[in-house]
Coordinates of C-alpha atoms and ligand atoms in Angstrom, one line a residue:
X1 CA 11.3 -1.8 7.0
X2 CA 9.3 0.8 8.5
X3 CA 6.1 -0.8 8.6
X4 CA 6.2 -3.8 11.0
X5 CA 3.4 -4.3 13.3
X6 CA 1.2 -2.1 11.0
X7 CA 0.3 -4.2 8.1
X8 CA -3.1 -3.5 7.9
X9 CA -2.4 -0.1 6.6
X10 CA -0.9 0.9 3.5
X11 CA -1.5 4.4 3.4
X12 CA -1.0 7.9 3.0
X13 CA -2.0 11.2 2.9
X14 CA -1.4 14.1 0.5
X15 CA -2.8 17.4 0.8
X16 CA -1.7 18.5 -2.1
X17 CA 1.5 17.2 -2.2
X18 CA 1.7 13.6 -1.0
X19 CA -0.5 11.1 -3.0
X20 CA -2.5 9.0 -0.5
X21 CA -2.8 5.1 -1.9
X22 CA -3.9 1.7 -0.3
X23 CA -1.6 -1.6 -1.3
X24 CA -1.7 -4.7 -0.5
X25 CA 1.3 -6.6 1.5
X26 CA 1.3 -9.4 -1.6
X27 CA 1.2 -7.1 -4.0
X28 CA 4.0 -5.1 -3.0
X29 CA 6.3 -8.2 -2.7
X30 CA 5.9 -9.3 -5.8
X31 CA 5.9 -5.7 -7.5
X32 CA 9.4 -5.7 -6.2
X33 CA 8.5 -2.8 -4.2
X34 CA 8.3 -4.5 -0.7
X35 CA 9.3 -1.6 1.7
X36 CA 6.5 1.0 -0.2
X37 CA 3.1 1.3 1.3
X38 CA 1.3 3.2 -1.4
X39 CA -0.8 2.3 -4.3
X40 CA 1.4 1.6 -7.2
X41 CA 0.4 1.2 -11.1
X42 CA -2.8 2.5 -12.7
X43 CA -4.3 3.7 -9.6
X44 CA -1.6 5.7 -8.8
X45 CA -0.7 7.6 -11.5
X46 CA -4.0 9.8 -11.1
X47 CA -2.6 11.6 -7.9
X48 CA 0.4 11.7 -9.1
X49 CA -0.2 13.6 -12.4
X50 CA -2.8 15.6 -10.3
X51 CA 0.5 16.8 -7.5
X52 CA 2.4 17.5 -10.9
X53 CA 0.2 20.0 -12.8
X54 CA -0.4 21.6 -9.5
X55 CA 3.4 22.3 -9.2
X56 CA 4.2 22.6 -13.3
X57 CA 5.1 25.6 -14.2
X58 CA 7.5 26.5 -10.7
X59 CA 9.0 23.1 -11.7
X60 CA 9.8 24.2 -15.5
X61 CA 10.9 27.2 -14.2
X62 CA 13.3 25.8 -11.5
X63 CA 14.9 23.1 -13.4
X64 CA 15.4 25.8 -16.2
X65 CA 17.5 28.0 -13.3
X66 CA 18.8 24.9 -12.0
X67 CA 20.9 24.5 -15.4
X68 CA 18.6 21.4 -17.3
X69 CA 18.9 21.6 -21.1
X70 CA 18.7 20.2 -24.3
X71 CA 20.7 17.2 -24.9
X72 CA 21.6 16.5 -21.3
X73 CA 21.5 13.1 -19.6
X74 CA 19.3 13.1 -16.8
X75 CA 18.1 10.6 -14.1
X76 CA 14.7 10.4 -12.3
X77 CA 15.2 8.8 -8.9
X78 CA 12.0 7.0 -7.7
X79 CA 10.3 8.2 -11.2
X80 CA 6.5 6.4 -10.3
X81 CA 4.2 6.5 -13.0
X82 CA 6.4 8.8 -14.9
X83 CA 5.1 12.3 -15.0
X84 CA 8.1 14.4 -14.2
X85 CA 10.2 11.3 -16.8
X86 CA 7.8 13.1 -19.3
X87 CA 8.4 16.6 -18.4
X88 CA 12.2 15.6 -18.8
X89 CA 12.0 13.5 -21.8
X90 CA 11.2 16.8 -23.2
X91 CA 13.3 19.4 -22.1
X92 CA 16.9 17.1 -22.9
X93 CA 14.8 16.4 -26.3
X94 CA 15.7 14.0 -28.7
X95 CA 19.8 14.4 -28.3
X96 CA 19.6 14.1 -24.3
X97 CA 18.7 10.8 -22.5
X98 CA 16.4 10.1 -19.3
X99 CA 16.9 6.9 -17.4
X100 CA 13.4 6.6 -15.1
X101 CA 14.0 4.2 -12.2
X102 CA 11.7 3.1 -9.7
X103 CA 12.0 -0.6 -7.6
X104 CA 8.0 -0.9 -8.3
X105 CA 7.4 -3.2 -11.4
X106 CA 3.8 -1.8 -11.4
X107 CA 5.3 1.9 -11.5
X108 CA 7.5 1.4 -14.6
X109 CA 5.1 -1.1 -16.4
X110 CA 2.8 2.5 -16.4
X111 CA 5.7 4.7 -16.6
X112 CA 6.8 2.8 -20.0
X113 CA 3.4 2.0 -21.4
X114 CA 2.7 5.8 -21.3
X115 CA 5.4 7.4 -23.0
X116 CA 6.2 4.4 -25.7
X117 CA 2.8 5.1 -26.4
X118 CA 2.9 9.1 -26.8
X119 CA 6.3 8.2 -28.5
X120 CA 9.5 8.9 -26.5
X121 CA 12.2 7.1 -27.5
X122 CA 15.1 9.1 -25.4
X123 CA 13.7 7.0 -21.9
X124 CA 15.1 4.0 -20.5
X125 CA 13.5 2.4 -17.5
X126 CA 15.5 0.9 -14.9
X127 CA 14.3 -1.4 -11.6
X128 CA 16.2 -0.7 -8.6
X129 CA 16.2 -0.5 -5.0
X130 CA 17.8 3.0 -4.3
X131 CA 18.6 2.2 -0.9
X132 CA 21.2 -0.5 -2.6
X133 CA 24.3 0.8 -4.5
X134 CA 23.9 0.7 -8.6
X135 CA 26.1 -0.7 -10.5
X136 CA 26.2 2.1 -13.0
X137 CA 28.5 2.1 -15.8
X138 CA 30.5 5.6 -16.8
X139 CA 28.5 6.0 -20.2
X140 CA 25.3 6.1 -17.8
X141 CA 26.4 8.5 -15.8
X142 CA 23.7 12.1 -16.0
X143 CA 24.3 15.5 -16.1
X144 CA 21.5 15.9 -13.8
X145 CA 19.2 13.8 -11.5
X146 CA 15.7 14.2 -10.1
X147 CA 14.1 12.8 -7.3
X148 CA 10.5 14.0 -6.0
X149 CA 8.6 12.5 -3.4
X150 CA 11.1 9.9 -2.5
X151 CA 13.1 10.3 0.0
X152 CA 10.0 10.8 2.7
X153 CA 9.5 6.9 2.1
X154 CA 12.5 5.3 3.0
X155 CA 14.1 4.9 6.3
X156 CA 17.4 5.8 6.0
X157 CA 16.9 8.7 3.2
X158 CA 20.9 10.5 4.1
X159 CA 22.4 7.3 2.7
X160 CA 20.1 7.1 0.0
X161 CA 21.0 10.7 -1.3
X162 CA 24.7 9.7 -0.3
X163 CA 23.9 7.1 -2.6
X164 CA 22.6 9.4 -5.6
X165 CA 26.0 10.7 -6.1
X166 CA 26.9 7.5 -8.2
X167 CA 24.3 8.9 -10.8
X168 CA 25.7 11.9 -12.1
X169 CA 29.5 12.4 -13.2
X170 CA 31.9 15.2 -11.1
X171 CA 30.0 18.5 -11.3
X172 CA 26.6 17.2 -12.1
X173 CA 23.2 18.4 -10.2
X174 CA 20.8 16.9 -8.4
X175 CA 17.0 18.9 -7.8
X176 CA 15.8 17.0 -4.6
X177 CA 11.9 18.0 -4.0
X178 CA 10.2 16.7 -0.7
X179 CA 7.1 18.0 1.3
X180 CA 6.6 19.3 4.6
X181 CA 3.3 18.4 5.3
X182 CA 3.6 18.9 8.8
X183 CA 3.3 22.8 8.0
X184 CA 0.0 22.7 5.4
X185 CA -2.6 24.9 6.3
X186 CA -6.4 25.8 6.1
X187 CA -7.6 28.9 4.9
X188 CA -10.9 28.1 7.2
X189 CA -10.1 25.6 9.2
X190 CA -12.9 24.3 10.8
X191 CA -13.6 21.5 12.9
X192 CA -14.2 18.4 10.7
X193 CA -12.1 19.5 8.4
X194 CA -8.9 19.7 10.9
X195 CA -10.2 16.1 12.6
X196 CA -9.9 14.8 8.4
X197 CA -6.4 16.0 7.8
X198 CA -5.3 15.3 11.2
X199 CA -6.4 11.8 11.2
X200 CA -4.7 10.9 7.4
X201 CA -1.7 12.6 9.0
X202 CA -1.9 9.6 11.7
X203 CA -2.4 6.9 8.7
X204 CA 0.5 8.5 7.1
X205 CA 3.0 8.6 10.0
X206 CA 1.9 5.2 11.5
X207 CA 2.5 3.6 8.1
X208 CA 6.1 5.5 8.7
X209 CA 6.3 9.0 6.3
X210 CA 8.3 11.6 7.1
X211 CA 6.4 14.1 6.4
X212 CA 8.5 16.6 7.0
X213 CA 11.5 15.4 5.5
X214 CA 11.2 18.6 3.1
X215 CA 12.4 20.8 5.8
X216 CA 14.8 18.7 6.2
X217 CA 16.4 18.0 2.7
X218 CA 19.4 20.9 2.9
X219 CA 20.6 19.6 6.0
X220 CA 20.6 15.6 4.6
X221 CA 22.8 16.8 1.7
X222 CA 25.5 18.4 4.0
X223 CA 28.2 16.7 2.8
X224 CA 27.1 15.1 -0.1
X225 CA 26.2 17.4 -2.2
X226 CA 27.3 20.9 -2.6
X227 CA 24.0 23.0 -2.2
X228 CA 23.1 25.5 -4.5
X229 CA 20.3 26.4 -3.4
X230 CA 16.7 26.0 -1.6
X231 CA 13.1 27.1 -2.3
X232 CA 10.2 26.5 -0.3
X233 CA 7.1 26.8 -2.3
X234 CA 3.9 27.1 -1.1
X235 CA 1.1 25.5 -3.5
X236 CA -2.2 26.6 -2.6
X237 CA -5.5 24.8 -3.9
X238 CA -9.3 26.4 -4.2
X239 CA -12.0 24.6 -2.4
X240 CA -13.1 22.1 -5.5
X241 CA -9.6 21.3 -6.1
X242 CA -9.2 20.7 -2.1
X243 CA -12.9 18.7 -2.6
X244 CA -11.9 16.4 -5.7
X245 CA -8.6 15.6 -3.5
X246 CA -10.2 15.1 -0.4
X247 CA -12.8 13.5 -1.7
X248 CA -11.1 10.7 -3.0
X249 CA -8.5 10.5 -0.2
X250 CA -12.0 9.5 1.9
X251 CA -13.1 6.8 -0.6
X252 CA -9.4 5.2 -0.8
X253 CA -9.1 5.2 3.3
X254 CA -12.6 4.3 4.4
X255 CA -12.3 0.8 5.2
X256 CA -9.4 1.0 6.4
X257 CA -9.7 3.4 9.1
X258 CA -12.8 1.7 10.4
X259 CA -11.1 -1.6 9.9
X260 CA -8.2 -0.1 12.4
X261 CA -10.5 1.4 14.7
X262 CA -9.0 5.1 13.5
X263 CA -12.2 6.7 12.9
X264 CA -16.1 5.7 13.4
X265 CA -18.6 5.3 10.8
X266 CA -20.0 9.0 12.5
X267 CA -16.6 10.8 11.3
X268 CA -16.3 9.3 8.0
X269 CA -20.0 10.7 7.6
X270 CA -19.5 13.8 9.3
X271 CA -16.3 14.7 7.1
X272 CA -18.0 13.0 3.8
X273 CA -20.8 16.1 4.5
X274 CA -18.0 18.4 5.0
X275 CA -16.2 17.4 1.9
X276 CA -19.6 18.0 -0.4
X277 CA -20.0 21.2 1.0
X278 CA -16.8 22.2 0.3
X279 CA -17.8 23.9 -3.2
X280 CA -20.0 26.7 -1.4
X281 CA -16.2 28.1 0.0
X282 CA -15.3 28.6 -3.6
X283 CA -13.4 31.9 -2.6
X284 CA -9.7 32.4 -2.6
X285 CA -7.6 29.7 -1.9
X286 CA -8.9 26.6 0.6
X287 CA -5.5 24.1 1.9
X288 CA -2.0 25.0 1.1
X289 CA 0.9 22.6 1.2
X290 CA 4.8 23.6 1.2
X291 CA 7.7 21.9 -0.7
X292 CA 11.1 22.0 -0.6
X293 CA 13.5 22.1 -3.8
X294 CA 17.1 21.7 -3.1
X295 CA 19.6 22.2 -6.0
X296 CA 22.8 20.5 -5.5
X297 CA 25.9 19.8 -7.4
X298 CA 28.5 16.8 -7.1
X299 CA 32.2 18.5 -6.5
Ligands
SAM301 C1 5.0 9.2 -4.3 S1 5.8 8.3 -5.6 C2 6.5 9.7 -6.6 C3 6.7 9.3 -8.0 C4 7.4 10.4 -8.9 N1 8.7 10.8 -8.4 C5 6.5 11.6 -9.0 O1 6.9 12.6 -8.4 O2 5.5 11.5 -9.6 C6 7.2 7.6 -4.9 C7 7.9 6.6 -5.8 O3 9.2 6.2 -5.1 C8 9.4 4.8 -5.4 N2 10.2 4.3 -4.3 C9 10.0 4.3 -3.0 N3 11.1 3.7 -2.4 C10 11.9 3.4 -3.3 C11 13.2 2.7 -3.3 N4 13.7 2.3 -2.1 N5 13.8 2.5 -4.5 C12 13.3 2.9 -5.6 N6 12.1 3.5 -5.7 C13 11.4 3.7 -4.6 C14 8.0 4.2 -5.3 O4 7.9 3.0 -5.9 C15 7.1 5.3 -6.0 O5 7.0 5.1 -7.3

């Protein structure tokens, strides 16, 4: 577990791409997610959806090229609250299957609640540990697999997607999608708003992210998975979207970064100002933030 020594802090950072949450220790235990130090549930399906749109229509696009269709059986590794299970649960419609799995309880409660309720009956949801081998019968095995945003959490992530092989029979595909945060950039970067993202950077690393496992991702299927191919993508947001994002990264990390000594009540003050006047840059694009999608395929 990444996190020892640092308990206090259950949080990350996003621009754009990497949903920023507070949890607490308790609650992650008994969510059966004990070695995730994000927000799970209702509170963290808002970012979530918000990192999806942002990426929606390069994502239909990709999985399109990357060979999902109707009536295939697909797996989403690590599926959260269960945007991109949606996205899936259409495109293998009615004839195809999804299986959404996820180790937080709080994650698939939402995940479930939300598509039995828009009416999807082609989803099963599954609670596992991906870092532990699946006992997956032959029937279960996918033409596909998904995993976004995953990987960067655990500690081990090559053995993991070692791992993700048992999913999918003998020539199935994997799209693996991971930031590299590490490389986001301003359009005007001044001061406060550098100190802001550098300081949530911290939070994130110290809580133990990778985030630039994106970069990354080709190299950790070497061996595993016969790559296809890799896109990086740069998403780029205007000054309200960077605002609304920002704004409530602030609100989620406040206490906590005072509470940890990582910021002063001055900072949080002088980059709450900042934040507001964020709408008067409404020109062009404001923060940008890359991600990786590797397509792979199990020979
Ligand atoms: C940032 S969320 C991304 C959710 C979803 N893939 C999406 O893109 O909207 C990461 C998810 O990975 C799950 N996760 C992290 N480590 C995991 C593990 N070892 N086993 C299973 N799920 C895990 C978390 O519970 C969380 O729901």
């Amino acid at each position: 577990m990444r996190m020892t020594g640092w308990t206090f802090l259950k949080g990350l950072f996003l621009v754009g791409l990497v949903s920023t949450s507070l949890a607490s220790g308790t609650q992650e235990e008994s969510d059966g997610a004990p070695t995730y130090h994000l927000r799970t549930g209702e509170r963290a399906a808002a970012p979530l959806q918000q990192q999806h749109d942002m990426i929606l229509s390069d994502l239909e696009a990709i999985l399109k090229e990357c060979g999902l269709k109707e009536g295939m059986r697909v797996w989403d590794l690590g599926c959260g609250t269960g945007t991109l299970t949606r996205l899936l649960a259409e495109k293998v419609g009615p004839s195809g299957h999804v299986w959404a799995l996820d180790f937080s309880k709080a994650q698939l409660d939402v995940a479930r609640a939300t598509l039995q309720e828009d009416g999807y009956t082609n989803v099963t949801f599954v609670q596992h540990d991906l870092t532990q081998p699946f006992a997956i019968k032959e029937d279960q095995k996918g033409d596909f697999l998904v995993s976004r945003f995953v990987l960067m959490h655990l500690e081990a992530p090559k053995e993991a997607v070692g791992l993700m092989r048992d999913y999918v029979k003998q020539g199935g595909a994997c799209l693996l999608m991971e930031p590299d945060n590490s490389r986001n950039s301003l359009a005007r970067p001044c001061e406060q708003a550098q100190s802001f993202r550098k300081t949530l950077l911290e939070v994130g690393e110290k809580a133990g992210l990778d985030y630039s496992l994106g970069a990354r991702l080709a190299c950790l299927c070497e061996g595993v998975w016969q790559v296809k191919s890799v896109r990086e993508k740069c998403y780029q947001n205007n000054a309200t979207g960077t605002q609304k994002l920002w704004r409530a990264r602030l609100e989620e990390m406040e206490e906590k970064l005072l509470a940890s000594g990582m910021a002063t009540q001055g900072q949080i003050d002088g980059w709450r100002h900042m934040i507001d006047n964020l709408s008067s840059k409404e020109e062009g694009w404001y923060s940008s933030a890359l991600l990786y999608y590797v397509h792979g395929v199990k020979e």
